[in-house]
Short mmCIF file of C-alpha atoms in Angstrom, two decimals:
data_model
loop_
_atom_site.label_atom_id
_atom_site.label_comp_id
_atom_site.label_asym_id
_atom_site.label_seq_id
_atom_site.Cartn_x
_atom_site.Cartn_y
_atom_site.Cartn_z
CA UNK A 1 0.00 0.00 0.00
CA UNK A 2 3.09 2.66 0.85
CA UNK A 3 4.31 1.52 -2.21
CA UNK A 4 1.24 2.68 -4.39
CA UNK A 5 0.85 5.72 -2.76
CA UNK A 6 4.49 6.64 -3.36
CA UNK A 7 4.94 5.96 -7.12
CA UNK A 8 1.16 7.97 -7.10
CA UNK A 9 3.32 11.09 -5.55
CA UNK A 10 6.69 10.93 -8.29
CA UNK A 11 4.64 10.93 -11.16
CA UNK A 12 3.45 14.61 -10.07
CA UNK A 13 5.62 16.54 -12.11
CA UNK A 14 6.42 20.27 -10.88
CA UNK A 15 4.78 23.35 -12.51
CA UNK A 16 7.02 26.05 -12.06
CA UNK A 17 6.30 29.63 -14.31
CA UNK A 18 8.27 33.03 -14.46
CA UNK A 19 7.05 36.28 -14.89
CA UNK A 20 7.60 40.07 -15.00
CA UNK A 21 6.02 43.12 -13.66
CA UNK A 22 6.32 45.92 -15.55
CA UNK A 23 4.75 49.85 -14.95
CA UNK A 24 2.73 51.23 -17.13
CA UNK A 25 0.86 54.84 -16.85
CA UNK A 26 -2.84 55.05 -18.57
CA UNK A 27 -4.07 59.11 -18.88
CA UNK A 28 -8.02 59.71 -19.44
CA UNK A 29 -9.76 63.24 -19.36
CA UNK A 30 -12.68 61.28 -17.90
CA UNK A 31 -11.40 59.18 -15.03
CA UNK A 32 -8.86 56.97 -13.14
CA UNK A 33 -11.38 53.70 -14.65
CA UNK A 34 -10.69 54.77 -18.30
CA UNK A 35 -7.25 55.79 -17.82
CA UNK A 36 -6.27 52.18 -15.98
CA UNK A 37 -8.49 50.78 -19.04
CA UNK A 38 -6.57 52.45 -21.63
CA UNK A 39 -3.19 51.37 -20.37
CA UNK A 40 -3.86 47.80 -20.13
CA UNK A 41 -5.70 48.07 -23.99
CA UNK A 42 -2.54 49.67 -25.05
CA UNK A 43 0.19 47.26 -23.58
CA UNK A 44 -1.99 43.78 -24.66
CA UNK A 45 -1.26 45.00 -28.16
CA UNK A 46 2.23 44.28 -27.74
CA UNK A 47 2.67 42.03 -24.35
CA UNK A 48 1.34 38.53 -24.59
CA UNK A 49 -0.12 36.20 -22.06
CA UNK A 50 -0.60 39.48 -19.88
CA UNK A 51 -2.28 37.79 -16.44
CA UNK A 52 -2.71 40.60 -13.92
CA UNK A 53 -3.35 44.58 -13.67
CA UNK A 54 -2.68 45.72 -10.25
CA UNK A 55 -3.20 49.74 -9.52
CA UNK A 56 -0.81 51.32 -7.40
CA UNK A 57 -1.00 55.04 -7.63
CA UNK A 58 -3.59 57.57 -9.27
CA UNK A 59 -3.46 61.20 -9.25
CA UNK A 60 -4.37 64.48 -11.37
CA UNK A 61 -2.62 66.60 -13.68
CA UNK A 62 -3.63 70.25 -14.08
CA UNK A 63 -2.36 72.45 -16.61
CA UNK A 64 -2.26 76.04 -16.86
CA UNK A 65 -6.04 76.11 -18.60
CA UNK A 66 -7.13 73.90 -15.75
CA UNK A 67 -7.80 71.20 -17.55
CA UNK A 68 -8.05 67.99 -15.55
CA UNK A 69 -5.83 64.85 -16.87
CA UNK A 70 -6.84 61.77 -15.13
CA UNK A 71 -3.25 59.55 -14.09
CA UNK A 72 -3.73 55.87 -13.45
CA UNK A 73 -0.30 54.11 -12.70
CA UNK A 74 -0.61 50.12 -13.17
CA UNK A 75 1.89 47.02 -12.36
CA UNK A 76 1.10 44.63 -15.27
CA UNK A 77 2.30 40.96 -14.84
CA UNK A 78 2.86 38.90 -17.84
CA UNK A 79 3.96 35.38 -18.53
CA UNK A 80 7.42 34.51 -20.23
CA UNK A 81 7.46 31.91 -23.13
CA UNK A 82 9.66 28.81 -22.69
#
């Protein structure tokens, strides 16, 4: 019986995966949602198997008119191909 049960355990092979974080900054003149939208639209057209958004800093530009720009800074995790 300790026998089947071991030989049931070394045929689990190990799934190991790497991946990197990477900062990206989305800007909307509507809000911090379409801003954080806009960055992760932008970078999935060039970063594959992108797995997680995370926000970790928003904030608001004004310029000189007064104009609001909406900031929405974003760590973006991505898979790397074997």
């Amino acid at each position: 019986m300790f026998g089947a049960t071991h030989d049931h355990l070394a045929v689990k092979e190990a799934i190991v995966s790497v991946y990197r974080v990477t900062e990206v900054i989305g800007t909307s003149s509507t809000s911090w949602e379409d801003a954080a939208a806009e960055a992760i639209r932008t970078a999935a057209g060039t970063i594959r198997d992108l797995r997680v958004g995370e926000v970790v800093k928003q904030d608001i530009h004004l310029d000189e008119g007064g104009a609001i720009t909406y900031r929405t800074k974003l760590q973006l995790s991505f898979k790397y191909e074997q």
